Structures are given as structure tokens and as C-alpha cells.
mmCIF file with all atom_site columns, C-alpha atoms in Angstrom:
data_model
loop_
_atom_site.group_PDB
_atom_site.id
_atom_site.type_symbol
_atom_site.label_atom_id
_atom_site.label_alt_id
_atom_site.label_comp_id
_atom_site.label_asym_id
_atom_site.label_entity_id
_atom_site.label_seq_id
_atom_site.pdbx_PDB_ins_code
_atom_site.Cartn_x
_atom_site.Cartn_y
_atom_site.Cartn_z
_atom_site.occupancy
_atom_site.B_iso_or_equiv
_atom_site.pdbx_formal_charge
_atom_site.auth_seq_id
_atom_site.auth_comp_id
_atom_site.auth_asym_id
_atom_site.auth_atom_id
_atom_site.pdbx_PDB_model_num
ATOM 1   C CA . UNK A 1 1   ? 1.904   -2.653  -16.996 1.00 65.00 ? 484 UNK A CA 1
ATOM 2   C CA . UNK A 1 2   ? -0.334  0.466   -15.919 1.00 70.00 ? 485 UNK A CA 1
ATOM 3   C CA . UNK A 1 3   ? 0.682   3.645   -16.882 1.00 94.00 ? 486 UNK A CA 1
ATOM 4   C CA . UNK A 1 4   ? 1.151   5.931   -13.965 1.00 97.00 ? 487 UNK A CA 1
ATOM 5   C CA . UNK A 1 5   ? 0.930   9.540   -13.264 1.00 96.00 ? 488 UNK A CA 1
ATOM 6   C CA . UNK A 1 6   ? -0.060  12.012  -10.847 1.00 97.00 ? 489 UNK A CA 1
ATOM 7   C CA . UNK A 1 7   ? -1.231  15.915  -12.021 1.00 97.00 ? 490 UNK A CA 1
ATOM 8   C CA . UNK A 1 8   ? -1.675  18.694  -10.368 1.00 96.00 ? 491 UNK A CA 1
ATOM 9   C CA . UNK A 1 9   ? -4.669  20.012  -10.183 1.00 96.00 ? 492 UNK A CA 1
ATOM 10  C CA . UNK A 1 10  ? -4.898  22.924  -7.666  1.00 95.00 ? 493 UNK A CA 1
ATOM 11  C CA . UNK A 1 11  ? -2.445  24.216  -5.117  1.00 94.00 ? 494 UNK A CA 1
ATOM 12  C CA . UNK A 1 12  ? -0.759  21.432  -3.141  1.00 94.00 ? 495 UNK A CA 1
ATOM 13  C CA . UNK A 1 13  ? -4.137  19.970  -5.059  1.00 96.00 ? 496 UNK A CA 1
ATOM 14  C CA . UNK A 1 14  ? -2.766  16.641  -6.984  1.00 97.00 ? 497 UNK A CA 1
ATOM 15  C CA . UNK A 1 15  ? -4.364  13.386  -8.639  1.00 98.00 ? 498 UNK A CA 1
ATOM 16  C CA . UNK A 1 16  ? -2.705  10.121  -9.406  1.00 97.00 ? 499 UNK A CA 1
ATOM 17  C CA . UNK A 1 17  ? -4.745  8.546   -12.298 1.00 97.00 ? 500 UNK A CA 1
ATOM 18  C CA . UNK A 1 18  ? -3.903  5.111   -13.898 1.00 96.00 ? 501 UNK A CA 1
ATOM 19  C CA . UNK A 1 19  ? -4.887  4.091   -17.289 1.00 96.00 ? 502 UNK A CA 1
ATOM 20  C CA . UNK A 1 20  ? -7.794  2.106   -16.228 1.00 95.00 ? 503 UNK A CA 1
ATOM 21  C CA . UNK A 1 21  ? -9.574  5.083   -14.549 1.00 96.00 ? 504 UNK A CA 1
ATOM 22  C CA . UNK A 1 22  ? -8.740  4.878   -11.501 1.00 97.00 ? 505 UNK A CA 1
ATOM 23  C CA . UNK A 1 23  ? -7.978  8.067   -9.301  1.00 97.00 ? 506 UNK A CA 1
ATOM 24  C CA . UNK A 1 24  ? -6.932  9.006   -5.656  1.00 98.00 ? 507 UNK A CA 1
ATOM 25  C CA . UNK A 1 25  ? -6.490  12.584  -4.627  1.00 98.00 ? 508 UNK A CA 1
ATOM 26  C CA . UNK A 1 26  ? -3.088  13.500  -3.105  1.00 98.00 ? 509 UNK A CA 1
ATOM 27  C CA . UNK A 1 27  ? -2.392  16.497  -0.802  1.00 97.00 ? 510 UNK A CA 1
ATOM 28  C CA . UNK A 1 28  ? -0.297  17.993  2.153   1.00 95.00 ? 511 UNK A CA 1
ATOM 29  C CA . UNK A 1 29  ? -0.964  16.586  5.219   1.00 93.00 ? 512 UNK A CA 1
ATOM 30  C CA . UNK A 1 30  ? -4.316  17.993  7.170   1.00 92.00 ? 513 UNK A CA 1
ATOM 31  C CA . UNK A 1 31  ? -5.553  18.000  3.765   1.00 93.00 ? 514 UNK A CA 1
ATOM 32  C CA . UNK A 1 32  ? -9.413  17.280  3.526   1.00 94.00 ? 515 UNK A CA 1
ATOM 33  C CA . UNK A 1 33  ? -10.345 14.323  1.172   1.00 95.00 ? 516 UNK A CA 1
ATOM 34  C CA . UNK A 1 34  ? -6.804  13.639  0.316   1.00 97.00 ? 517 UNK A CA 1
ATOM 35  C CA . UNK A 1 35  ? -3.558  11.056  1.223   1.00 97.00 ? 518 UNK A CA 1
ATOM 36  C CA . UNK A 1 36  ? -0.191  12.201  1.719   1.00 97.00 ? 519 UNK A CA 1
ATOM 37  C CA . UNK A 1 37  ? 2.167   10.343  -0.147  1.00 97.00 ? 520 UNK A CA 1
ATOM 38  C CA . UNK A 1 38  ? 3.643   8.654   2.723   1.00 96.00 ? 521 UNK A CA 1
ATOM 39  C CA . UNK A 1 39  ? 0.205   7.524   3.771   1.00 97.00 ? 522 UNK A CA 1
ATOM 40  C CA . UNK A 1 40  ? -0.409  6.048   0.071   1.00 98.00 ? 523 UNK A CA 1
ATOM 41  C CA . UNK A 1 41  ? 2.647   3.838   0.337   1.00 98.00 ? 524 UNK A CA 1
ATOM 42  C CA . UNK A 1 42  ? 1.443   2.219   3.822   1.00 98.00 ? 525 UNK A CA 1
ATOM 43  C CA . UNK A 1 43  ? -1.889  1.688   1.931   1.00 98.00 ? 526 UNK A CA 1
ATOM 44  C CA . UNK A 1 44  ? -0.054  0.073   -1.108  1.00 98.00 ? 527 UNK A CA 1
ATOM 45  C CA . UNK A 1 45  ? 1.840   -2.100  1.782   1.00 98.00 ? 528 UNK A CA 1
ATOM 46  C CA . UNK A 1 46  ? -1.492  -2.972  3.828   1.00 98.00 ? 529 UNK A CA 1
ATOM 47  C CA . UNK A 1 47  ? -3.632  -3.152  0.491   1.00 98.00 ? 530 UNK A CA 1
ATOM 48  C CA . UNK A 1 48  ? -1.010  -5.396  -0.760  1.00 98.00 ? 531 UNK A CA 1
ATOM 49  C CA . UNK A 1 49  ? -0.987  -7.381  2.082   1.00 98.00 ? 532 UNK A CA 1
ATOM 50  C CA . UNK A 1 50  ? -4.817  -7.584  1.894   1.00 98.00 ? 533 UNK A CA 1
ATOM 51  C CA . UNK A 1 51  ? -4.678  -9.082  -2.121  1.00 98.00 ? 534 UNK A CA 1
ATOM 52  C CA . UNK A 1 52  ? -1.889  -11.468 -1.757  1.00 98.00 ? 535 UNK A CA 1
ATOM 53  C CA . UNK A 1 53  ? -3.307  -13.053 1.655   1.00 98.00 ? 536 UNK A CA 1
ATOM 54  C CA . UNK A 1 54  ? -7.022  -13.016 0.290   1.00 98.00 ? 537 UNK A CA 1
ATOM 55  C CA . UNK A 1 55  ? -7.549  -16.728 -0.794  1.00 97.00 ? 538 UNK A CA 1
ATOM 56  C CA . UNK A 1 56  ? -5.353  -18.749 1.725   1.00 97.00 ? 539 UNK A CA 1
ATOM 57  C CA . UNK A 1 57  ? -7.457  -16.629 4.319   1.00 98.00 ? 540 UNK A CA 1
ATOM 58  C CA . UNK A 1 58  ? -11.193 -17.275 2.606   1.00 97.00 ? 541 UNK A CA 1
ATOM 59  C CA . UNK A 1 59  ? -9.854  -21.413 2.057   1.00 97.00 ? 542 UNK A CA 1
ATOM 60  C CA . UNK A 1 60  ? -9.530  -21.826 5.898   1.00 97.00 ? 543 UNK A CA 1
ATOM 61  C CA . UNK A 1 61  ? -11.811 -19.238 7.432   1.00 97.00 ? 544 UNK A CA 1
ATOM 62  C CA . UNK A 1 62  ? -14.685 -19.253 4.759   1.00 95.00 ? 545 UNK A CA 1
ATOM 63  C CA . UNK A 1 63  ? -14.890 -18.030 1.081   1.00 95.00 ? 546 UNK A CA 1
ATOM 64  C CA . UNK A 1 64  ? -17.331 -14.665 2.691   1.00 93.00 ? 547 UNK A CA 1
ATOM 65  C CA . UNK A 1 65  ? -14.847 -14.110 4.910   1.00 92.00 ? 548 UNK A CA 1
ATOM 66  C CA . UNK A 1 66  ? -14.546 -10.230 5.908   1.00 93.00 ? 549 UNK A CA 1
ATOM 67  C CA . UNK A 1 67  ? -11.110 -9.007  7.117   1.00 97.00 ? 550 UNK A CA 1
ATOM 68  C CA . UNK A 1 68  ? -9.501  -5.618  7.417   1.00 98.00 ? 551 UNK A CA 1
ATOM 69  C CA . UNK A 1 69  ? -5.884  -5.091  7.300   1.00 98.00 ? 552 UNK A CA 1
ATOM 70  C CA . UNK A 1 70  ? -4.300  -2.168  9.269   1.00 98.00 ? 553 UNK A CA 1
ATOM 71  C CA . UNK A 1 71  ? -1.904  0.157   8.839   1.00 98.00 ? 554 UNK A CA 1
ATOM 72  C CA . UNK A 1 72  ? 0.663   2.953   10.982  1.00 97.00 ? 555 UNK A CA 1
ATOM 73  C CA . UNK A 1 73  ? 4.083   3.679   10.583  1.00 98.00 ? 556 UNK A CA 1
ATOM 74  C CA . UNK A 1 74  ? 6.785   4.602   13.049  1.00 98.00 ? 557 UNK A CA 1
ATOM 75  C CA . UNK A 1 75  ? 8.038   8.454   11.951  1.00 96.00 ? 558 UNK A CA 1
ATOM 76  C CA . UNK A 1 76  ? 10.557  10.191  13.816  1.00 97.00 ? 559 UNK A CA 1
ATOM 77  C CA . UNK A 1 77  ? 9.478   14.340  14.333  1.00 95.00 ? 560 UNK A CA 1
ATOM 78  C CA . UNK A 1 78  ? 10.449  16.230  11.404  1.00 93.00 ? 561 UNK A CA 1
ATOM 79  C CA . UNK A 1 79  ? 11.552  13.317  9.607   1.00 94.00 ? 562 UNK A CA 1
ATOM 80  C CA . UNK A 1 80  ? 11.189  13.031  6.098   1.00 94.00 ? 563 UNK A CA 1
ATOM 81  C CA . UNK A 1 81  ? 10.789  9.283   6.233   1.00 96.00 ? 564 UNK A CA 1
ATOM 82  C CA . UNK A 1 82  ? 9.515   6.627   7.744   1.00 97.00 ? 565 UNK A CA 1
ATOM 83  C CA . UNK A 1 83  ? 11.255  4.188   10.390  1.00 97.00 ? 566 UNK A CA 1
ATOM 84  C CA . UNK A 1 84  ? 9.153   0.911   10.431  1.00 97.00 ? 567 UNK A CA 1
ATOM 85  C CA . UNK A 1 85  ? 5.813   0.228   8.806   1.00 98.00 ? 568 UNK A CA 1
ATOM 86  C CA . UNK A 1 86  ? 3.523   -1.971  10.786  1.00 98.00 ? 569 UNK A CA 1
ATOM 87  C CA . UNK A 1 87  ? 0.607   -4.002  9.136   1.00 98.00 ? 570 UNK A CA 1
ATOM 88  C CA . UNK A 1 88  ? -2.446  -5.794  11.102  1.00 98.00 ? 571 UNK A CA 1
ATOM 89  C CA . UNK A 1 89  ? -4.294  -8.450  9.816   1.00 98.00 ? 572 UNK A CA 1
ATOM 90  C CA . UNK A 1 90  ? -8.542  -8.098  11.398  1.00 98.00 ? 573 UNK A CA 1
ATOM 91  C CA . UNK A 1 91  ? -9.666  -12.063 10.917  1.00 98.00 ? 574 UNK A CA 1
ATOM 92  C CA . UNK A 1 92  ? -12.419 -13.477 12.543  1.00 96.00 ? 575 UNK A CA 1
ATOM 93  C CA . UNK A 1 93  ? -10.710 -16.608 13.161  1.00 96.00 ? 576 UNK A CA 1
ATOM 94  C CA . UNK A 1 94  ? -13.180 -18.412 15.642  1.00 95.00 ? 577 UNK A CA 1
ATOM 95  C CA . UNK A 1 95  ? -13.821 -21.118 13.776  1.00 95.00 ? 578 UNK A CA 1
ATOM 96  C CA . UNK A 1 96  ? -10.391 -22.243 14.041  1.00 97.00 ? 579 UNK A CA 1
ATOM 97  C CA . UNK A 1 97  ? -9.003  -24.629 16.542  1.00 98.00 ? 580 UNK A CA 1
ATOM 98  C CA . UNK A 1 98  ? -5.333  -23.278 18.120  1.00 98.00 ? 581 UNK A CA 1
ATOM 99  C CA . UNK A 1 99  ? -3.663  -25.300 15.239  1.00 98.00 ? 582 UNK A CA 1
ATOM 100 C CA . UNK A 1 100 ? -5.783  -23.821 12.567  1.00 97.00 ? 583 UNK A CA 1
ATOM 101 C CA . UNK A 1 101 ? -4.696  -20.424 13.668  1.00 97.00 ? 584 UNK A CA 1
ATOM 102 C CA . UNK A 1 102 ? -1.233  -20.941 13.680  1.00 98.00 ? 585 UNK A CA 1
ATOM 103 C CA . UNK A 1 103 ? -1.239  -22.292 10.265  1.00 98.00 ? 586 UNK A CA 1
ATOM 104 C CA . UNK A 1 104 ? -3.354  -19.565 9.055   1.00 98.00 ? 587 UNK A CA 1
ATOM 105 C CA . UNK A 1 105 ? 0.027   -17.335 10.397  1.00 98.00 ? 588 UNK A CA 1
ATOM 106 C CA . UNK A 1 106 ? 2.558   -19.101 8.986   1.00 98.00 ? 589 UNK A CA 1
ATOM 107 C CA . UNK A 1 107 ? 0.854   -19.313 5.736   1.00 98.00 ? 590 UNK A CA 1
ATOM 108 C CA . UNK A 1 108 ? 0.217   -15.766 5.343   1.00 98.00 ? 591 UNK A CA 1
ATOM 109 C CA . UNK A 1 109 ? 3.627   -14.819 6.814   1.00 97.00 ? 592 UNK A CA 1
ATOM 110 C CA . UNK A 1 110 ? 5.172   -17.213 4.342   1.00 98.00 ? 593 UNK A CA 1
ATOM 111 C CA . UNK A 1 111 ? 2.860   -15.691 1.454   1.00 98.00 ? 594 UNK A CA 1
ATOM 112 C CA . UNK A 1 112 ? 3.753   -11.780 2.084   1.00 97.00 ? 595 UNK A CA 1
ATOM 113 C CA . UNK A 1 113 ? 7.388   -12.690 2.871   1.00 97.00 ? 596 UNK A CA 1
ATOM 114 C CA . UNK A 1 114 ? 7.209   -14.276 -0.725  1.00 97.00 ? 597 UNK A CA 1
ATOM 115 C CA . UNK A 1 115 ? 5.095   -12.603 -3.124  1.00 98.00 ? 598 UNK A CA 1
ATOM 116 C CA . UNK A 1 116 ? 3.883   -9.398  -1.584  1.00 97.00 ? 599 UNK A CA 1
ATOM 117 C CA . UNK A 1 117 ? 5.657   -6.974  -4.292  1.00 97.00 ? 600 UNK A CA 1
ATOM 118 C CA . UNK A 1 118 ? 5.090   -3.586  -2.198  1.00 98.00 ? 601 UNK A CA 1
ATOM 119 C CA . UNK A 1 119 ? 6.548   -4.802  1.009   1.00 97.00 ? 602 UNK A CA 1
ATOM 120 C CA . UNK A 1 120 ? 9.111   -7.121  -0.552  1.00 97.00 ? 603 UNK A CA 1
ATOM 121 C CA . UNK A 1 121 ? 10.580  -3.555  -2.450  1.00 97.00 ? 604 UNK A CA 1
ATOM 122 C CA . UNK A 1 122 ? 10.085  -1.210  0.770   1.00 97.00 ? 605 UNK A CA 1
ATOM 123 C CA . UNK A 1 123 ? 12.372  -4.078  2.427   1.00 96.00 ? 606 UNK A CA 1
ATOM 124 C CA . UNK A 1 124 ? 14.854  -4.577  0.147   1.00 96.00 ? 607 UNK A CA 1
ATOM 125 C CA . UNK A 1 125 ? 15.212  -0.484  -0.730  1.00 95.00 ? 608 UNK A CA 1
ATOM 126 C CA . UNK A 1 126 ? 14.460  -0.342  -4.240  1.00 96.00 ? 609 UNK A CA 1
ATOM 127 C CA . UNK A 1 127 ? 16.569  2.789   -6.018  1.00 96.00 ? 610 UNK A CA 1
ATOM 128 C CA . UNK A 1 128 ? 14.244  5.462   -7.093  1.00 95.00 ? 611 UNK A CA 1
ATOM 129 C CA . UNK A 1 129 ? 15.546  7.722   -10.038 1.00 94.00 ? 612 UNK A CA 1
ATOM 130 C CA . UNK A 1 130 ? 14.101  11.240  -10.920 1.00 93.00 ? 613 UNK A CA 1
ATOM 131 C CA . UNK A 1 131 ? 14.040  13.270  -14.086 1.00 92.00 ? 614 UNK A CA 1
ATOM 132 C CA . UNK A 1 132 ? 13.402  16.527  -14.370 1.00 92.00 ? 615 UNK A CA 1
ATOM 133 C CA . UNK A 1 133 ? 12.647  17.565  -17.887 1.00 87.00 ? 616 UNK A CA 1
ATOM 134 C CA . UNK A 1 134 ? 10.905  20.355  -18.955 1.00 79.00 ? 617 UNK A CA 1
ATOM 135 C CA . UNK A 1 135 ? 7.451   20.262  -20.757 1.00 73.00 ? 618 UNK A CA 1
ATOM 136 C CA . UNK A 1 136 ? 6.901   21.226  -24.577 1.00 69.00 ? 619 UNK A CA 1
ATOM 137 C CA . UNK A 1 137 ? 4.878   23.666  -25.359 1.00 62.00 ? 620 UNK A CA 1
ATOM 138 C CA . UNK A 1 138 ? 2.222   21.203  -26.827 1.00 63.00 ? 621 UNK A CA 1
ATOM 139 C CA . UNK A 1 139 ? 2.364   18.847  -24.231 1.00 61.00 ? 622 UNK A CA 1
ATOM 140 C CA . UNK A 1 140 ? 1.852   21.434  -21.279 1.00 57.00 ? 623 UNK A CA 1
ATOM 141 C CA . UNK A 1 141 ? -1.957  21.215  -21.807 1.00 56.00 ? 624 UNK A CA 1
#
């Protein structure tokens, strides 16, 4: 499994990093060049959309196939969370015939509703526990 962690790196300035060198840059919201955190997670739910419905969508709409998945959220004012995520799959799907489309749905319905691990845990409310430990000396840098 990766190992996770996010640093900060400036004042409401912060970077997640895994261990294969990846980074994204998290701020405040209005930030420039940064995602909140709430806009991260509907990014892990579209982009996990995206990966998991990849190859049943290139095997019936073509192996070059470009497709964008969407992503917005329902957020009550003031709220500190979100109501309802809401994903949108971007297929050209004119080469399909009416039946070929609606298979295409089910499939990918069926797929996410089965294997998509972001929006399977978002649905199902997965605890989230928090410690708060201070840093030794040696460690701090």
C-alpha cells in the first residue's frame, strides 16, 4: 500500500506526496493552483470512476476511446460537508446502436456499484480516526 502524507509547506500552503512521487497541492478555498480537500475527494470519486470503468468502456466504444468524467457536489451554505456527490460520465457513444448504449450503462453502473473503492467507502461511511501526537524533536525536520 502507498504511504500517504500531506505537509505543510506555507500558510494554509500544504502538499500531499505519496511514496511514488506523486504530489498535489492543497489549500483553502479561492486558493490559486491548489484543491480543497473536499474537492480532492470528488476527484478521488470521479477519478475512480474514470479507472474502474476504463476497459468495459474502450471494449465497446473503441480501445482510443477519449472520455471525461465529471464531477460537483451538492453543499449546503456553511456546511462543513457535503450532501450528495454527483459523477458524469463524457462518452462519445455514436457508434452504438440504442441497445449498445444501454448495456454500456448497466455495465458501468454494475462495475462502480461493485468495485469502485472511493465511492463504495463515501457510501457506506467509512469511520475516520485521528491522532494527535506530538512531533520529536528529530523528526520535526
Amino acid at each position: 500500500m502507498a504511504e500517504l502524507e500531506v505537509r505543510r509547506v506555507g500558510n494554509h500552503e500544504f502538499t500531499g506526496h505519496n511514496d511514488r512521487g506523486a504530489e498535489v497541492t492543497l489549500g483553502r478555498a479561492g486558493a490559486e493552483g491548489s484543491f480543497t480537500p473536499a474537492e480532492l475527494l470528488q476527484i478521488a470519486v470521479a477519478g475512480c470512476s474514470a479507472v474502474t470503468a476504463e476497459e468495459l468502456i474502450a471494449r465497446r466504444v473503441g480501445a482510443d476511446s477519449a472520455f471525461t468524467v465529471g464531477v460537483d457536489a451538492d453543499r449546503r451554505p456553511g456546511s462543513h460537508e457535503l450532501d450528495a456527490i454527483h459523477v458524469g460520465f463524457d462518452i462519445d457513444v455514436s457508434g452504438l446502436d440504442d441497445t449498445g448504449r444501454a448495456q454500456l450503462e448497466t455495465v458501468v453502473r454494475n462495475a462502480l456499484d461493485q468495485l469502485c473503492t472511493v465511492s463504495r467507502t463515501v457510501k457506506h461511511g467509512a469511520p475516520v480516526s485521528v491522532d494527535v501526537l506530538p512531533v520529536a524533536a528529530d523528526r520535526a525536520n
